[in-house]
Amino acid sequence: MELAIIGLEKAGKSTLFRALAAGHAPEEERRGQRLAAVPVPDERLERLAALLQPRKVTRPEALLHDLPPWPAGGRPPSPEAATAMARADAFLLVLRAFQRQDVPHPLGSVDPERDLQTVSLEMAYHDLAILERRLEKLETTARTARPGERELAQREQRLLARAREALEAERPLREEGFSAEELKQLANYNLLTLRPLLVVVNLDEADAERSAEIAREFRARHAAPGVEFAALSARLEAELAELSPEEAATFRSALKATGDGPQRLLAQARELLRLVTFYTVVRDECRAWLLPEGGTALDAAAKIHSDMARGFVRAEVIPWDRLLKLGSFAQARAQGALRSEGKGYPVQDGDVLHILFH
């Protein structure tokens, strides 16, 4: 999954990026943004690996884009930032809630509620501009095209007019309940308010022990489809990320900072994107894969390798906890615990798959 970290200037975006990326993949600078590939935490994979003892354990990765600050005042994002945002599966919007005299807020005061509204409106203006330009072109097409093309243009007009109406009423498009076919059409326009949004409230270190409570308060005030909330101190988490796991746990406990912030953020992003995790054990590798909810065994095979999808015969399936209880694939096979499923089987979160193919 690809996650773009966005926010106003001085919100702590890059600090959060450091906290998420520390100790993992090397960072890369590219056209005004930093990128890092970070493994997504998965306790189930660790337990399977402990049982099966493979030589290699492969975790799914999140590709993080640390983008330049959001340009307030109605200015559009830079072309590079717009390209990265178009690729992202979801946005991590960092809201500043910490006070620092030496780091003045660009809008004059610290107000995360105002900043959330500011960025939300800027994203809506961005999408409105795209829709207006496209609707102008469709108006000409609907008048002058041949009958078949005219009908397609009119259908697209109706869809985009509905999207424009929602944005003019300050409703993000992710809340509009578009059908799968409509979403497929809208995907061509890279509309920002269609993307899932994980709002991260960046706290003072002293407020870290209240992070869960603060996240709940924001969720209660702004609950909406495709939006989730988290709260942490990015500065504290970046410092803890530089320590060993044992030292970090000790400091976290002393500061009463709840949970493992960066790891929990990645798990929240996976849940927000409605991704399920399935596992494969091939030769000496135990691997976790991410698949959109509702994906089939054939989709899972294609995720692993295109040859598997082309030559798909069947999938042997067992839930991860059932395999853990039985102790081995040999024991699972002996007890008839491996189910045989066809192409259309909807993969469940936690399935261990063995794909048979020509």
Tab-separated table of C-alpha atoms in Angstrom:
chain	number	residue	atom	x	y	z
A	1	MET	CA	0.000	0.000	0.000
A	2	GLU	CA	1.134	3.559	-0.720
A	3	LEU	CA	0.546	6.296	1.848
A	4	ALA	CA	1.093	10.021	1.248
A	5	ILE	CA	1.850	12.071	4.379
A	6	ILE	CA	0.291	15.521	3.990
A	7	GLY	CA	-0.338	18.552	6.198
A	8	LEU	CA	0.249	22.258	6.651
A	9	GLU	CA	3.726	23.688	7.223
A	10	LYS	CA	5.191	23.020	10.706
A	11	ALA	CA	2.643	20.270	11.428
A	12	GLY	CA	5.342	17.630	12.025
A	13	LYS	CA	4.918	15.618	8.821
A	14	SER	CA	8.593	14.891	8.366
A	15	THR	CA	8.967	14.011	12.051
A	16	LEU	CA	6.176	11.443	11.672
A	17	PHE	CA	7.873	10.148	8.523
A	18	ARG	CA	11.108	9.667	10.503
A	19	ALA	CA	9.227	7.827	13.239
A	20	LEU	CA	7.611	5.477	10.730
A	21	ALA	CA	10.721	4.890	8.631
A	22	ALA	CA	13.370	4.638	11.361
A	23	GLY	CA	15.291	1.374	11.385
A	24	HIS	CA	13.669	0.045	8.208
A	25	ALA	CA	14.384	0.806	4.576
A	26	PRO	CA	16.799	3.557	3.537
A	27	GLU	CA	15.104	6.815	2.708
A	28	GLU	CA	15.154	8.115	-0.850
A	29	GLU	CA	14.886	11.720	-2.000
A	30	ARG	CA	12.926	12.215	-5.199
A	31	ARG	CA	11.634	15.459	-6.717
A	32	GLY	CA	10.935	17.331	-3.517
A	33	GLN	CA	9.640	14.382	-1.526
A	34	ARG	CA	11.163	11.620	0.588
A	35	LEU	CA	10.191	7.994	0.238
A	36	ALA	CA	10.676	4.943	2.424
A	37	ALA	CA	9.448	1.358	2.284
A	38	VAL	CA	8.326	0.216	5.734
A	39	PRO	CA	7.203	-3.315	6.688
A	40	VAL	CA	3.618	-3.569	7.924
A	41	PRO	CA	3.523	-5.210	11.384
A	42	ASP	CA	1.853	-8.633	11.591
A	43	GLU	CA	1.896	-10.643	14.791
A	44	ARG	CA	0.283	-13.630	13.054
A	45	LEU	CA	3.170	-13.844	10.585
A	46	GLU	CA	5.654	-13.858	13.458
A	47	ARG	CA	3.803	-16.722	15.143
A	48	LEU	CA	3.614	-18.720	11.901
A	49	ALA	CA	7.326	-18.161	11.314
A	50	ALA	CA	8.114	-19.300	14.861
A	51	LEU	CA	6.208	-22.526	14.163
A	52	LEU	CA	7.445	-23.263	10.634
A	53	GLN	CA	11.021	-21.978	11.055
A	54	PRO	CA	11.544	-20.736	7.461
A	55	ARG	CA	14.886	-19.309	6.442
A	56	LYS	CA	13.168	-16.165	5.141
A	57	VAL	CA	10.210	-14.160	6.478
A	58	THR	CA	8.738	-11.512	4.145
A	59	ARG	CA	6.357	-8.855	5.412
A	60	PRO	CA	4.149	-6.649	3.220
A	61	GLU	CA	5.410	-3.092	2.850
A	62	ALA	CA	3.930	0.374	2.992
A	63	LEU	CA	5.556	2.890	0.644
A	64	LEU	CA	5.547	6.251	2.435
A	65	HIS	CA	5.669	9.582	0.592
A	66	ASP	CA	6.679	12.566	2.735
A	67	LEU	CA	5.317	15.428	0.626
A	68	PRO	CA	6.035	19.168	0.798
A	69	PRO	CA	3.707	21.192	3.073
A	70	TRP	CA	0.188	21.710	1.780
A	71	PRO	CA	0.040	25.120	0.022
A	72	ALA	CA	-2.710	27.072	1.794
A	73	GLY	CA	-4.507	29.973	0.151
A	74	GLY	CA	-6.081	28.120	-2.755
A	75	ARG	CA	-2.802	27.292	-4.498
A	76	PRO	CA	-2.613	23.782	-6.002
A	77	PRO	CA	0.006	21.224	-4.921
A	78	SER	CA	3.189	21.087	-6.983
A	79	PRO	CA	3.098	18.727	-9.997
A	80	GLU	CA	5.397	16.291	-8.167
A	81	ALA	CA	3.191	16.298	-5.064
A	82	ALA	CA	0.049	15.917	-7.193
A	83	THR	CA	1.582	12.895	-8.943
A	84	ALA	CA	2.483	11.250	-5.617
A	85	MET	CA	-0.992	11.947	-4.219
A	86	ALA	CA	-2.573	10.446	-7.330
A	87	ARG	CA	-0.614	7.229	-6.722
A	88	ALA	CA	-1.392	7.024	-3.006
A	89	ASP	CA	-3.979	4.575	-1.726
A	90	ALA	CA	-4.673	6.770	1.308
A	91	PHE	CA	-3.526	10.021	2.931
A	92	LEU	CA	-2.043	10.480	6.392
A	93	LEU	CA	-3.096	14.032	7.294
A	94	VAL	CA	-0.962	15.403	10.158
A	95	LEU	CA	-2.666	18.028	12.343
A	96	ARG	CA	-0.548	20.089	14.700
A	97	ALA	CA	-1.686	20.038	18.341
A	98	PHE	CA	1.710	20.729	19.982
A	99	GLN	CA	2.905	24.124	21.251
A	100	ARG	CA	6.442	25.369	20.531
A	101	GLN	CA	7.438	29.006	20.704
A	102	ASP	CA	10.449	28.394	18.453
A	103	VAL	CA	8.258	26.812	15.737
A	104	PRO	CA	5.458	29.279	14.953
A	105	HIS	CA	2.312	27.978	13.291
A	106	PRO	CA	1.908	29.394	9.745
A	107	LEU	CA	-1.692	30.436	10.526
A	108	GLY	CA	-0.720	32.196	13.750
A	109	SER	CA	-2.144	29.789	16.341
A	110	VAL	CA	-2.377	26.069	17.078
A	111	ASP	CA	-5.876	24.846	16.221
A	112	PRO	CA	-6.105	21.291	14.810
A	113	GLU	CA	-9.865	21.604	14.189
A	114	ARG	CA	-9.300	24.664	11.991
A	115	ASP	CA	-6.404	22.959	10.181
A	116	LEU	CA	-8.550	19.904	9.440
A	117	GLN	CA	-11.214	22.131	7.911
A	118	THR	CA	-8.600	24.146	5.991
A	119	VAL	CA	-6.980	21.144	4.324
A	120	SER	CA	-10.358	19.489	3.688
A	121	LEU	CA	-11.600	22.612	1.890
A	122	GLU	CA	-8.376	22.924	-0.115
A	123	MET	CA	-8.749	19.323	-1.274
A	124	ALA	CA	-12.378	19.999	-2.229
A	125	TYR	CA	-11.349	23.094	-4.243
A	126	HIS	CA	-8.709	21.009	-6.010
A	127	ASP	CA	-11.325	18.412	-7.000
A	128	LEU	CA	-13.886	21.031	-8.013
A	129	ALA	CA	-11.430	22.626	-10.421
A	130	ILE	CA	-10.829	19.260	-12.100
A	131	LEU	CA	-14.558	18.547	-12.396
A	132	GLU	CA	-15.357	22.009	-13.761
A	133	ARG	CA	-12.755	21.680	-16.525
A	134	ARG	CA	-14.026	18.244	-17.509
A	135	LEU	CA	-17.692	19.301	-17.455
A	136	GLU	CA	-16.916	22.206	-19.808
A	137	LYS	CA	-15.436	19.765	-22.343
A	138	LEU	CA	-18.346	17.351	-21.931
A	139	GLU	CA	-20.821	20.140	-22.650
A	140	THR	CA	-19.347	20.504	-26.132
A	141	THR	CA	-19.177	16.738	-26.683
A	142	ALA	CA	-22.789	16.238	-25.587
A	143	ARG	CA	-23.933	18.801	-28.211
A	144	THR	CA	-21.785	17.834	-31.179
A	145	ALA	CA	-20.869	14.136	-30.894
A	146	ARG	CA	-22.528	11.240	-32.675
A	147	PRO	CA	-25.451	9.583	-30.851
A	148	GLY	CA	-23.438	6.790	-29.197
A	149	GLU	CA	-20.696	9.136	-27.973
A	150	ARG	CA	-23.304	11.698	-26.936
A	151	GLU	CA	-25.020	9.182	-24.666
A	152	LEU	CA	-21.716	8.283	-22.972
A	153	ALA	CA	-20.893	11.963	-22.503
A	154	GLN	CA	-24.308	12.659	-20.973
A	155	ARG	CA	-23.925	9.749	-18.564
A	156	GLU	CA	-20.513	11.061	-17.506
A	157	GLN	CA	-21.997	14.549	-17.160
A	158	ARG	CA	-24.610	13.299	-14.723
A	159	LEU	CA	-21.990	11.516	-12.603
A	160	LEU	CA	-19.631	14.504	-12.489
A	161	ALA	CA	-22.487	16.907	-11.790
A	162	ARG	CA	-23.439	14.769	-8.802
A	163	ALA	CA	-19.831	14.843	-7.589
A	164	ARG	CA	-19.672	18.623	-8.081
A	165	GLU	CA	-22.875	19.097	-6.119
A	166	ALA	CA	-21.417	17.136	-3.180
A	167	LEU	CA	-18.214	19.189	-3.174
A	168	GLU	CA	-20.098	22.470	-3.393
A	169	ALA	CA	-21.982	21.355	-0.272
A	170	GLU	CA	-18.564	20.685	1.356
A	171	ARG	CA	-19.076	16.901	1.390
A	172	PRO	CA	-15.958	14.867	0.517
A	173	LEU	CA	-16.589	12.424	-2.316
A	174	ARG	CA	-15.599	9.450	-0.132
A	175	GLU	CA	-18.899	10.000	1.716
A	176	GLU	CA	-21.127	9.876	-1.374
A	177	GLY	CA	-21.645	6.105	-1.670
A	178	PHE	CA	-20.728	5.797	-5.350
A	179	SER	CA	-21.163	2.374	-6.945
A	180	ALA	CA	-18.139	0.282	-7.955
A	181	GLU	CA	-18.708	1.225	-11.603
A	182	GLU	CA	-18.971	4.935	-10.753
A	183	LEU	CA	-15.796	4.763	-8.668
A	184	LYS	CA	-14.034	3.142	-11.607
A	185	GLN	CA	-15.023	6.086	-13.811
A	186	LEU	CA	-14.046	8.688	-11.211
A	187	ALA	CA	-10.653	7.045	-10.673
A	188	ASN	CA	-9.522	8.558	-13.984
A	189	TYR	CA	-9.576	12.062	-12.458
A	190	ASN	CA	-7.367	11.518	-9.390
A	191	LEU	CA	-9.848	13.227	-7.080
A	192	LEU	CA	-8.312	13.745	-3.653
A	193	THR	CA	-11.503	13.653	-1.580
A	194	LEU	CA	-12.225	10.138	-2.831
A	195	ARG	CA	-9.147	8.801	-1.029
A	196	PRO	CA	-9.418	7.291	2.468
A	197	LEU	CA	-8.045	9.652	5.101
A	198	LEU	CA	-6.177	8.764	8.290
A	199	VAL	CA	-6.044	11.924	10.418
A	200	VAL	CA	-3.056	11.975	12.794
A	201	VAL	CA	-3.234	14.502	15.646
A	202	ASN	CA	0.367	15.414	16.511
A	203	LEU	CA	0.506	15.989	20.283
A	204	ASP	CA	2.845	17.523	22.811
A	205	GLU	CA	4.964	14.880	24.527
A	206	ALA	CA	3.143	15.642	27.782
A	207	ASP	CA	-0.169	14.658	26.175
A	208	ALA	CA	1.082	11.302	24.834
A	209	GLU	CA	-0.579	9.386	27.672
A	210	ARG	CA	-3.959	10.787	26.503
A	211	SER	CA	-3.469	9.805	22.858
A	212	ALA	CA	-6.216	7.161	22.786
A	213	GLU	CA	-8.678	9.529	24.476
A	214	ILE	CA	-7.879	12.392	22.078
A	215	ALA	CA	-8.281	10.120	19.045
A	216	ARG	CA	-11.691	9.025	20.369
A	217	GLU	CA	-12.759	12.653	20.819
A	218	PHE	CA	-11.847	13.532	17.215
A	219	ARG	CA	-13.575	10.378	15.966
A	220	ALA	CA	-16.759	11.279	17.833
A	221	ARG	CA	-16.803	14.790	16.332
A	222	HIS	CA	-15.813	13.940	12.759
A	223	ALA	CA	-16.839	10.318	12.159
A	224	ALA	CA	-17.409	9.712	8.443
A	225	PRO	CA	-17.016	6.907	5.886
A	226	GLY	CA	-13.420	6.405	4.780
A	227	VAL	CA	-11.951	8.453	7.654
A	228	GLU	CA	-10.061	7.231	10.724
A	229	PHE	CA	-8.288	9.074	13.534
A	230	ALA	CA	-5.113	8.560	15.529
A	231	ALA	CA	-3.162	10.671	18.011
A	232	LEU	CA	0.488	10.535	19.042
A	233	SER	CA	3.524	12.691	19.664
A	234	ALA	CA	5.549	12.383	16.454
A	235	ARG	CA	8.598	13.935	18.144
A	236	LEU	CA	8.479	11.400	20.977
A	237	GLU	CA	7.910	8.501	18.574
A	238	ALA	CA	10.832	9.602	16.381
A	239	GLU	CA	13.082	9.626	19.450
A	240	LEU	CA	11.826	6.231	20.646
A	241	ALA	CA	12.386	4.792	17.166
A	242	GLU	CA	16.113	5.434	17.565
A	243	LEU	CA	16.272	3.196	20.668
A	244	SER	CA	16.321	-0.574	20.961
A	245	PRO	CA	12.862	-2.173	21.371
A	246	GLU	CA	13.605	-2.888	25.042
A	247	GLU	CA	14.722	0.686	25.786
A	248	ALA	CA	11.778	2.128	23.851
A	249	ALA	CA	9.321	-0.012	25.824
A	250	THR	CA	10.867	1.165	29.112
A	251	PHE	CA	10.671	4.850	28.148
A	252	ARG	CA	7.151	4.421	26.751
A	253	SER	CA	6.020	2.888	30.021
A	254	ALA	CA	7.663	5.635	32.093
A	255	LEU	CA	5.984	8.327	29.991
A	256	LYS	CA	2.662	6.445	29.996
A	257	ALA	CA	2.567	6.740	26.204
A	258	THR	CA	-0.100	4.259	25.141
A	259	GLY	CA	0.539	1.656	22.474
A	260	ASP	CA	3.196	1.509	19.767
A	261	GLY	CA	2.249	4.611	17.793
A	262	PRO	CA	3.935	4.117	14.383
A	263	GLN	CA	3.153	0.396	14.256
A	264	ARG	CA	-0.470	1.036	15.161
A	265	LEU	CA	-0.716	3.740	12.474
A	266	LEU	CA	0.298	1.284	9.752
A	267	ALA	CA	-2.200	-1.268	11.040
A	268	GLN	CA	-4.921	1.420	11.035
A	269	ALA	CA	-4.059	2.327	7.444
A	270	ARG	CA	-4.426	-1.326	6.416
A	271	GLU	CA	-7.818	-1.529	8.138
A	272	LEU	CA	-8.950	1.773	6.613
A	273	LEU	CA	-8.082	0.498	3.126
A	274	ARG	CA	-10.041	-2.699	3.841
A	275	LEU	CA	-7.127	-4.960	3.029
A	276	VAL	CA	-7.030	-8.580	4.158
A	277	THR	CA	-3.806	-10.455	4.817
A	278	PHE	CA	-3.147	-13.937	3.487
A	279	TYR	CA	-0.040	-16.085	3.906
A	280	THR	CA	2.021	-18.417	1.782
A	281	VAL	CA	4.742	-20.874	2.715
A	282	VAL	CA	6.808	-21.813	-0.334
A	283	ARG	CA	10.052	-23.707	0.053
A	284	ASP	CA	11.832	-21.858	2.872
A	285	GLU	CA	9.918	-18.581	2.776
A	286	CYS	CA	6.939	-17.587	4.929
A	287	ARG	CA	5.285	-14.504	3.463
A	288	ALA	CA	2.338	-12.204	4.157
A	289	TRP	CA	0.423	-10.534	1.321
A	290	LEU	CA	-2.172	-7.764	1.258
A	291	LEU	CA	-5.300	-8.143	-0.880
A	292	PRO	CA	-8.406	-5.933	-1.183
A	293	GLU	CA	-11.328	-7.261	0.826
A	294	GLY	CA	-13.459	-9.515	-1.394
A	295	GLY	CA	-10.475	-10.582	-3.518
A	296	THR	CA	-10.607	-14.160	-4.807
A	297	ALA	CA	-8.155	-17.047	-4.807
A	298	LEU	CA	-7.404	-16.162	-8.439
A	299	ASP	CA	-6.626	-12.562	-7.417
A	300	ALA	CA	-4.329	-13.908	-4.703
A	301	ALA	CA	-2.558	-16.133	-7.240
A	302	ALA	CA	-2.053	-13.139	-9.542
A	303	LYS	CA	-0.647	-11.171	-6.615
A	304	ILE	CA	1.986	-13.869	-6.084
A	305	HIS	CA	2.878	-14.408	-9.759
A	306	SER	CA	1.089	-13.985	-13.077
A	307	ASP	CA	2.012	-17.585	-14.054
A	308	MET	CA	0.066	-18.863	-11.050
A	309	ALA	CA	-3.037	-17.012	-12.183
A	310	ARG	CA	-2.736	-18.198	-15.795
A	311	GLY	CA	-2.299	-21.840	-14.817
A	312	PHE	CA	-4.508	-21.830	-11.703
A	313	VAL	CA	-5.868	-25.276	-10.803
A	314	ARG	CA	-7.025	-24.866	-7.205
A	315	ALA	CA	-6.035	-23.436	-3.854
A	316	GLU	CA	-5.480	-25.380	-0.648
A	317	VAL	CA	-6.659	-23.224	2.232
A	318	ILE	CA	-6.354	-23.330	6.009
A	319	PRO	CA	-6.888	-20.519	8.559
A	320	TRP	CA	-3.632	-19.423	10.172
A	321	ASP	CA	-4.743	-20.239	13.735
A	322	ARG	CA	-5.893	-23.726	12.678
A	323	LEU	CA	-2.454	-24.380	11.156
A	324	LEU	CA	-0.825	-23.062	14.312
A	325	LYS	CA	-2.897	-25.450	16.419
A	326	LEU	CA	-2.135	-28.488	14.216
A	327	GLY	CA	1.582	-27.716	14.133
A	328	SER	CA	2.497	-28.374	10.489
A	329	PHE	CA	1.191	-28.677	6.938
A	330	ALA	CA	1.825	-32.410	7.074
A	331	GLN	CA	-0.420	-32.757	10.113
A	332	ALA	CA	-3.061	-30.490	8.543
A	333	ARG	CA	-3.074	-32.627	5.396
A	334	ALA	CA	-3.225	-35.857	7.418
A	335	GLN	CA	-6.274	-34.598	9.321
A	336	GLY	CA	-8.029	-33.286	6.202
A	337	ALA	CA	-7.854	-29.699	7.446
A	338	LEU	CA	-6.712	-28.286	4.088
A	339	ARG	CA	-9.774	-27.197	2.104
A	340	SER	CA	-9.705	-27.278	-1.680
A	341	GLU	CA	-11.103	-24.069	-3.203
A	342	GLY	CA	-11.585	-22.819	-6.751
A	343	LYS	CA	-10.850	-19.520	-8.515
A	344	GLY	CA	-13.831	-17.693	-7.124
A	345	TYR	CA	-13.184	-18.418	-3.442
A	346	PRO	CA	-13.215	-15.095	-1.487
A	347	VAL	CA	-9.961	-15.021	0.471
A	348	GLN	CA	-10.490	-14.460	4.210
A	349	ASP	CA	-8.224	-12.449	6.463
A	350	GLY	CA	-5.695	-14.870	7.964
A	351	ASP	CA	-5.956	-17.591	5.313
A	352	VAL	CA	-2.837	-19.606	4.524
A	353	LEU	CA	-2.911	-20.476	0.805
A	354	HIS	CA	-1.094	-23.080	-1.221
A	355	ILE	CA	-1.769	-22.442	-4.935
A	356	LEU	CA	-1.608	-25.399	-7.325
A	357	PHE	CA	-1.078	-24.384	-10.950
A	358	HIS	CA	0.109	-25.762	-14.278
